[in-house]
């Protein structure tokens, strides 16, 4: 589960088994975050968008499952390191204005829709290497 804090550039990812302890906090937006969407095909990918006009895609696979005994597994070590130094997004797209909404297509997981100003843009994601804007 992920959540945003009103008027904050931070996204907090939670494990619903331990909702009081954040798995990781995503800190790469420069202005408040307005929207988040999990990839329908992956439990490790999330897209965030905000007032900084950026849509960022994150790969949380390094966070591990958190199911290791006593919380001492490699997944938890990676989570702690990412929480301290910050996790970087794997893809970034800058729109023409503050992004207000986004949706990751459930039927076509290569497509993410973003809405800003009076526009709707559809972004096609090719693996993790680049994002292409279709006009």
Short mmCIF file of N, CA and C in Angstrom, two decimals:
data_model
loop_
_atom_site.label_atom_id
_atom_site.label_comp_id
_atom_site.label_asym_id
_atom_site.label_seq_id
_atom_site.Cartn_x
_atom_site.Cartn_y
_atom_site.Cartn_z
N UNK A 1 0.86 -1.16 0.00
CA UNK A 1 0.00 0.00 0.00
C UNK A 1 0.91 1.23 0.00
N UNK A 2 0.46 2.27 -0.68
CA UNK A 2 1.19 3.53 -0.70
C UNK A 2 0.23 4.66 -0.40
N UNK A 3 0.75 5.71 0.19
CA UNK A 3 -0.08 6.85 0.54
C UNK A 3 0.69 8.14 0.33
N UNK A 4 -0.05 9.22 0.13
CA UNK A 4 0.56 10.53 0.02
C UNK A 4 0.08 11.38 1.19
N UNK A 5 0.89 12.34 1.54
CA UNK A 5 0.57 13.25 2.62
C UNK A 5 0.20 14.59 2.00
N UNK A 6 -0.91 15.18 2.44
CA UNK A 6 -1.39 16.42 1.84
C UNK A 6 -0.28 17.48 1.82
N UNK A 7 -0.11 18.11 0.66
CA UNK A 7 0.86 19.18 0.45
C UNK A 7 2.30 18.75 0.73
N UNK A 8 2.60 17.48 0.50
CA UNK A 8 3.94 16.96 0.73
C UNK A 8 4.50 16.34 -0.55
N UNK A 9 5.80 16.49 -0.78
CA UNK A 9 6.43 15.85 -1.94
C UNK A 9 6.81 14.39 -1.67
N UNK A 10 6.37 13.84 -0.57
CA UNK A 10 6.78 12.50 -0.14
C UNK A 10 5.66 11.49 -0.37
N UNK A 11 6.06 10.28 -0.78
CA UNK A 11 5.15 9.14 -0.88
C UNK A 11 5.64 8.10 0.12
N UNK A 12 4.73 7.57 0.91
CA UNK A 12 5.07 6.57 1.92
C UNK A 12 4.50 5.22 1.49
N UNK A 13 5.37 4.22 1.39
CA UNK A 13 4.95 2.86 1.03
C UNK A 13 4.90 2.05 2.32
N UNK A 14 3.76 1.38 2.52
CA UNK A 14 3.52 0.62 3.75
C UNK A 14 3.30 -0.86 3.43
N UNK A 15 3.67 -1.71 4.36
CA UNK A 15 3.32 -3.13 4.33
C UNK A 15 2.06 -3.24 5.20
N UNK A 16 0.95 -3.69 4.63
CA UNK A 16 -0.30 -3.69 5.39
C UNK A 16 -0.26 -4.61 6.61
N UNK A 17 0.72 -5.51 6.65
CA UNK A 17 0.87 -6.36 7.85
C UNK A 17 1.43 -5.55 9.02
N UNK A 18 2.17 -4.48 8.71
CA UNK A 18 2.78 -3.61 9.73
C UNK A 18 2.56 -2.15 9.32
N UNK A 19 1.32 -1.68 9.35
CA UNK A 19 1.01 -0.36 8.77
C UNK A 19 1.62 0.84 9.50
N UNK A 20 2.17 0.64 10.67
CA UNK A 20 2.76 1.78 11.39
C UNK A 20 4.24 1.98 11.04
N UNK A 21 4.83 1.03 10.29
CA UNK A 21 6.24 1.12 9.92
C UNK A 21 6.37 1.26 8.41
N UNK A 22 6.79 2.42 7.91
CA UNK A 22 6.97 2.57 6.46
C UNK A 22 8.03 1.61 5.93
N UNK A 23 7.75 1.01 4.76
CA UNK A 23 8.73 0.18 4.08
C UNK A 23 9.79 1.09 3.48
N UNK A 24 9.33 2.15 2.83
CA UNK A 24 10.23 3.13 2.22
C UNK A 24 9.47 4.44 2.03
N UNK A 25 10.18 5.53 2.01
CA UNK A 25 9.61 6.83 1.67
C UNK A 25 10.29 7.30 0.39
N UNK A 26 9.48 7.69 -0.57
CA UNK A 26 9.98 8.15 -1.87
C UNK A 26 10.06 9.67 -1.84
N UNK A 27 11.27 10.21 -2.03
CA UNK A 27 11.53 11.64 -1.80
C UNK A 27 11.99 12.40 -3.04
N UNK A 28 11.73 11.97 -4.24
CA UNK A 28 12.34 12.63 -5.40
C UNK A 28 11.46 13.71 -6.05
N UNK A 29 10.24 13.89 -5.61
CA UNK A 29 9.43 15.00 -6.12
C UNK A 29 9.86 16.28 -5.43
N UNK A 30 9.72 17.41 -6.14
CA UNK A 30 10.12 18.71 -5.61
C UNK A 30 8.93 19.54 -5.14
N UNK A 31 7.73 19.06 -5.41
CA UNK A 31 6.49 19.73 -5.03
C UNK A 31 5.50 18.65 -4.58
N UNK A 32 4.35 19.06 -4.05
CA UNK A 32 3.39 18.05 -3.57
C UNK A 32 3.01 17.00 -4.62
N UNK A 33 2.84 15.78 -4.15
CA UNK A 33 2.41 14.66 -4.98
C UNK A 33 0.89 14.65 -5.01
N UNK A 34 0.32 14.50 -6.21
CA UNK A 34 -1.13 14.52 -6.38
C UNK A 34 -1.74 13.15 -6.66
N UNK A 35 -0.94 12.22 -7.21
CA UNK A 35 -1.52 10.95 -7.64
C UNK A 35 -0.48 9.84 -7.57
N UNK A 36 -0.97 8.63 -7.29
CA UNK A 36 -0.13 7.43 -7.32
C UNK A 36 -0.93 6.31 -7.96
N UNK A 37 -0.22 5.40 -8.63
CA UNK A 37 -0.88 4.23 -9.23
C UNK A 37 0.11 3.07 -9.26
N UNK A 38 -0.33 1.93 -8.76
CA UNK A 38 0.48 0.72 -8.83
C UNK A 38 0.35 0.12 -10.22
N UNK A 39 1.43 -0.48 -10.71
CA UNK A 39 1.38 -1.20 -11.98
C UNK A 39 0.47 -2.42 -11.81
N UNK A 40 -0.46 -2.63 -12.72
CA UNK A 40 -1.39 -3.76 -12.58
C UNK A 40 -0.71 -5.11 -12.79
N UNK A 41 0.44 -5.11 -13.43
CA UNK A 41 1.14 -6.35 -13.76
C UNK A 41 2.30 -6.66 -12.81
N UNK A 42 2.54 -5.78 -11.83
CA UNK A 42 3.70 -5.95 -10.97
C UNK A 42 3.41 -5.39 -9.58
N UNK A 43 3.82 -6.12 -8.57
CA UNK A 43 3.65 -5.62 -7.21
C UNK A 43 4.82 -4.74 -6.79
N UNK A 44 5.79 -4.56 -7.68
CA UNK A 44 7.00 -3.81 -7.34
C UNK A 44 7.12 -2.46 -8.04
N UNK A 45 6.19 -2.11 -8.91
CA UNK A 45 6.30 -0.87 -9.67
C UNK A 45 5.14 0.07 -9.34
N UNK A 46 5.49 1.33 -9.11
CA UNK A 46 4.50 2.35 -8.79
C UNK A 46 4.86 3.62 -9.55
N UNK A 47 3.84 4.34 -9.97
CA UNK A 47 4.03 5.63 -10.64
C UNK A 47 3.47 6.71 -9.72
N UNK A 48 4.22 7.80 -9.58
CA UNK A 48 3.79 8.94 -8.78
C UNK A 48 3.83 10.18 -9.66
N UNK A 49 2.96 11.15 -9.38
CA UNK A 49 2.91 12.37 -10.18
C UNK A 49 2.53 13.54 -9.28
N UNK A 50 3.03 14.73 -9.65
CA UNK A 50 2.75 15.85 -8.77
C UNK A 50 2.86 17.22 -9.38
N UNK A 51 2.87 18.21 -8.49
CA UNK A 51 2.90 19.61 -8.89
C UNK A 51 4.22 20.02 -9.53
N UNK A 52 5.25 19.18 -9.44
CA UNK A 52 6.52 19.48 -10.11
C UNK A 52 6.50 19.07 -11.58
N UNK A 53 5.32 18.70 -12.08
CA UNK A 53 5.10 18.30 -13.48
C UNK A 53 5.77 16.98 -13.85
N UNK A 54 6.20 16.23 -12.87
CA UNK A 54 6.89 14.98 -13.14
C UNK A 54 6.03 13.76 -12.83
N UNK A 55 6.13 12.78 -13.72
CA UNK A 55 5.61 11.44 -13.46
C UNK A 55 6.84 10.56 -13.28
N UNK A 56 6.95 9.92 -12.13
CA UNK A 56 8.10 9.09 -11.81
C UNK A 56 7.66 7.65 -11.62
N UNK A 57 8.40 6.73 -12.21
CA UNK A 57 8.13 5.30 -12.03
C UNK A 57 9.25 4.72 -11.18
N UNK A 58 8.83 3.98 -10.17
CA UNK A 58 9.74 3.42 -9.18
C UNK A 58 9.72 1.91 -9.23
N UNK A 59 10.87 1.28 -9.01
CA UNK A 59 10.97 -0.18 -8.88
C UNK A 59 11.29 -0.47 -7.41
N UNK A 60 10.34 -1.05 -6.71
CA UNK A 60 10.50 -1.33 -5.29
C UNK A 60 10.97 -2.75 -5.01
N UNK A 61 11.42 -3.46 -6.04
CA UNK A 61 11.81 -4.86 -5.85
C UNK A 61 12.98 -5.01 -4.89
N UNK A 62 13.82 -4.00 -4.75
CA UNK A 62 14.95 -4.08 -3.82
C UNK A 62 14.50 -4.00 -2.36
N UNK A 63 13.21 -3.68 -2.15
CA UNK A 63 12.71 -3.58 -0.79
C UNK A 63 12.49 -4.93 -0.14
N UNK A 64 12.45 -6.01 -0.92
CA UNK A 64 12.25 -7.35 -0.36
C UNK A 64 10.81 -7.56 0.06
N UNK A 65 10.55 -8.72 0.62
CA UNK A 65 9.19 -9.06 1.03
C UNK A 65 8.92 -8.73 2.47
N UNK A 66 9.99 -8.54 3.25
CA UNK A 66 9.80 -8.24 4.67
C UNK A 66 9.37 -9.45 5.49
N UNK A 67 9.38 -10.66 4.91
CA UNK A 67 8.90 -11.84 5.61
C UNK A 67 10.04 -12.65 6.23
N UNK A 68 11.24 -12.09 6.24
CA UNK A 68 12.37 -12.81 6.81
C UNK A 68 12.29 -12.86 8.32
N UNK A 69 12.85 -13.88 8.92
CA UNK A 69 12.81 -14.05 10.37
C UNK A 69 13.48 -12.90 11.09
N UNK A 70 12.77 -12.34 12.05
CA UNK A 70 13.34 -11.30 12.87
C UNK A 70 13.65 -10.01 12.16
N UNK A 71 13.31 -9.89 10.90
CA UNK A 71 13.57 -8.66 10.17
C UNK A 71 15.04 -8.45 9.86
N UNK A 72 15.84 -9.54 9.80
CA UNK A 72 17.26 -9.39 9.55
C UNK A 72 17.68 -9.87 8.17
N UNK A 73 16.75 -10.05 7.25
CA UNK A 73 17.08 -10.56 5.93
C UNK A 73 17.61 -9.48 5.02
N UNK A 74 18.11 -9.90 3.86
CA UNK A 74 18.67 -8.96 2.89
C UNK A 74 17.66 -7.95 2.41
N UNK A 75 16.39 -8.36 2.27
CA UNK A 75 15.36 -7.43 1.82
C UNK A 75 15.21 -6.27 2.78
N UNK A 76 15.25 -6.56 4.08
CA UNK A 76 15.14 -5.49 5.07
C UNK A 76 16.37 -4.61 5.08
N UNK A 77 17.55 -5.17 4.83
CA UNK A 77 18.77 -4.36 4.76
C UNK A 77 18.70 -3.41 3.58
N UNK A 78 18.20 -3.91 2.44
CA UNK A 78 18.04 -3.05 1.27
C UNK A 78 17.03 -1.96 1.55
N UNK A 79 15.96 -2.30 2.25
CA UNK A 79 14.94 -1.31 2.59
C UNK A 79 15.52 -0.23 3.49
N UNK A 80 16.31 -0.63 4.47
CA UNK A 80 16.92 0.35 5.37
C UNK A 80 17.87 1.27 4.62
N UNK A 81 18.66 0.70 3.72
CA UNK A 81 19.59 1.53 2.94
C UNK A 81 18.84 2.50 2.05
N UNK A 82 17.77 2.03 1.41
CA UNK A 82 16.98 2.90 0.54
C UNK A 82 16.29 3.99 1.35
N UNK A 83 15.83 3.64 2.55
CA UNK A 83 15.15 4.63 3.38
C UNK A 83 16.12 5.73 3.82
N UNK A 84 17.37 5.37 4.10
CA UNK A 84 18.35 6.36 4.55
C UNK A 84 18.82 7.24 3.40
N UNK A 85 19.25 6.63 2.30
CA UNK A 85 19.82 7.39 1.19
C UNK A 85 18.80 7.82 0.17
N UNK A 86 17.65 7.20 0.18
CA UNK A 86 16.61 7.52 -0.79
C UNK A 86 16.70 6.65 -2.01
N UNK A 87 15.57 6.20 -2.46
CA UNK A 87 15.47 5.38 -3.65
C UNK A 87 15.28 6.30 -4.85
N UNK A 88 15.93 5.99 -5.96
CA UNK A 88 15.78 6.79 -7.18
C UNK A 88 14.76 6.14 -8.10
N UNK A 89 13.98 6.95 -8.83
CA UNK A 89 13.03 6.38 -9.80
C UNK A 89 13.79 5.77 -10.98
N UNK A 90 13.17 4.80 -11.63
CA UNK A 90 13.79 4.18 -12.80
C UNK A 90 13.43 4.91 -14.08
N UNK A 91 12.33 5.66 -14.07
CA UNK A 91 11.90 6.45 -15.23
C UNK A 91 11.33 7.77 -14.75
N UNK A 92 11.50 8.81 -15.57
CA UNK A 92 10.93 10.12 -15.25
C UNK A 92 10.41 10.75 -16.53
N UNK A 93 9.27 11.41 -16.43
CA UNK A 93 8.69 12.16 -17.55
C UNK A 93 8.24 13.50 -17.02
N UNK A 94 8.58 14.57 -17.74
CA UNK A 94 8.16 15.91 -17.34
C UNK A 94 7.06 16.38 -18.28
N UNK A 95 5.90 16.69 -17.71
CA UNK A 95 4.75 17.17 -18.47
C UNK A 95 4.82 18.69 -18.62
N UNK A 96 3.84 19.25 -19.31
CA UNK A 96 3.81 20.68 -19.57
C UNK A 96 3.25 21.51 -18.42
N UNK A 97 2.72 20.87 -17.39
CA UNK A 97 2.15 21.57 -16.24
C UNK A 97 2.04 20.58 -15.09
N UNK A 98 1.52 21.06 -13.97
CA UNK A 98 1.34 20.21 -12.80
C UNK A 98 0.43 19.02 -13.15
N UNK A 99 0.87 17.82 -12.83
CA UNK A 99 0.08 16.62 -13.12
C UNK A 99 -0.93 16.43 -12.00
N UNK A 100 -2.20 16.35 -12.38
CA UNK A 100 -3.28 16.25 -11.39
C UNK A 100 -3.75 14.82 -11.17
N UNK A 101 -3.73 14.00 -12.23
CA UNK A 101 -4.23 12.63 -12.14
C UNK A 101 -3.34 11.72 -12.98
N UNK A 102 -3.34 10.44 -12.63
CA UNK A 102 -2.69 9.45 -13.47
C UNK A 102 -3.41 8.12 -13.31
N UNK A 103 -3.28 7.29 -14.33
CA UNK A 103 -3.88 5.96 -14.30
C UNK A 103 -3.00 5.01 -15.09
N UNK A 104 -2.68 3.88 -14.52
CA UNK A 104 -1.92 2.84 -15.20
C UNK A 104 -2.94 1.88 -15.79
N UNK A 105 -2.89 1.63 -17.09
CA UNK A 105 -3.88 0.79 -17.75
C UNK A 105 -3.84 -0.64 -17.21
N UNK A 106 -5.01 -1.14 -16.84
CA UNK A 106 -5.12 -2.51 -16.34
C UNK A 106 -5.05 -3.53 -17.48
N UNK A 107 -5.47 -3.14 -18.67
CA UNK A 107 -5.48 -4.08 -19.79
C UNK A 107 -4.25 -3.97 -20.68
N UNK A 108 -3.60 -2.81 -20.69
CA UNK A 108 -2.39 -2.59 -21.47
C UNK A 108 -1.31 -2.03 -20.54
N UNK A 109 -0.57 -2.89 -19.84
CA UNK A 109 0.35 -2.41 -18.81
C UNK A 109 1.52 -1.58 -19.32
N UNK A 110 1.67 -1.45 -20.65
CA UNK A 110 2.71 -0.57 -21.20
C UNK A 110 2.27 0.89 -21.25
N UNK A 111 1.04 1.19 -20.86
CA UNK A 111 0.49 2.53 -21.01
C UNK A 111 0.12 3.15 -19.66
N UNK A 112 0.50 4.42 -19.51
CA UNK A 112 0.13 5.21 -18.34
C UNK A 112 -0.47 6.51 -18.85
N UNK A 113 -1.63 6.89 -18.32
CA UNK A 113 -2.28 8.14 -18.70
C UNK A 113 -2.04 9.17 -17.61
N UNK A 114 -1.70 10.40 -18.03
CA UNK A 114 -1.55 11.51 -17.09
C UNK A 114 -2.43 12.66 -17.54
N UNK A 115 -2.98 13.38 -16.58
CA UNK A 115 -3.83 14.54 -16.88
C UNK A 115 -3.22 15.77 -16.21
N UNK A 116 -3.11 16.84 -17.00
CA UNK A 116 -2.61 18.11 -16.48
C UNK A 116 -3.22 19.23 -17.29
N UNK A 117 -3.39 20.38 -16.63
CA UNK A 117 -4.01 21.53 -17.28
C UNK A 117 -5.33 21.07 -17.90
N UNK A 118 -5.47 21.22 -19.20
CA UNK A 118 -6.67 20.72 -19.89
C UNK A 118 -6.31 19.59 -20.84
N UNK A 119 -5.22 18.91 -20.57
CA UNK A 119 -4.70 17.89 -21.47
C UNK A 119 -4.71 16.51 -20.82
N UNK A 120 -4.79 15.52 -21.69
CA UNK A 120 -4.60 14.13 -21.30
C UNK A 120 -3.49 13.59 -22.19
N UNK A 121 -2.45 13.05 -21.60
CA UNK A 121 -1.37 12.45 -22.38
C UNK A 121 -1.27 10.98 -22.01
N UNK A 122 -0.97 10.18 -23.03
CA UNK A 122 -0.80 8.75 -22.84
C UNK A 122 0.68 8.45 -23.06
N UNK A 123 1.31 7.86 -22.06
CA UNK A 123 2.73 7.53 -22.13
C UNK A 123 2.89 6.04 -22.33
N UNK A 124 3.74 5.67 -23.27
CA UNK A 124 4.03 4.25 -23.47
C UNK A 124 5.37 3.95 -22.82
N UNK A 125 5.38 2.93 -22.02
CA UNK A 125 6.58 2.55 -21.29
C UNK A 125 7.16 1.30 -21.95
N UNK A 126 8.38 1.42 -22.43
CA UNK A 126 9.10 0.29 -23.02
C UNK A 126 10.03 -0.28 -21.98
N UNK A 127 9.64 -1.37 -21.35
CA UNK A 127 10.49 -1.97 -20.33
C UNK A 127 10.82 -0.96 -19.26
N UNK A 128 12.08 -0.79 -18.99
CA UNK A 128 12.51 0.21 -18.02
C UNK A 128 13.50 1.18 -18.64
N UNK A 129 13.59 1.20 -19.96
CA UNK A 129 14.64 2.00 -20.58
C UNK A 129 14.20 3.40 -20.98
N UNK A 130 12.95 3.60 -21.40
CA UNK A 130 12.53 4.94 -21.78
C UNK A 130 11.02 5.07 -21.85
N UNK A 131 10.56 6.31 -21.89
CA UNK A 131 9.14 6.63 -22.00
C UNK A 131 8.94 7.43 -23.27
N UNK A 132 7.91 7.12 -24.04
CA UNK A 132 7.62 7.82 -25.28
C UNK A 132 6.25 8.46 -25.17
N UNK A 133 6.14 9.72 -25.55
CA UNK A 133 4.86 10.43 -25.56
C UNK A 133 4.20 10.22 -26.91
N UNK A 134 2.94 9.77 -26.90
CA UNK A 134 2.17 9.64 -28.12
C UNK A 134 1.26 10.84 -28.24
N UNK A 135 1.27 11.48 -29.39
CA UNK A 135 0.44 12.67 -29.59
C UNK A 135 -0.78 12.33 -30.41
#
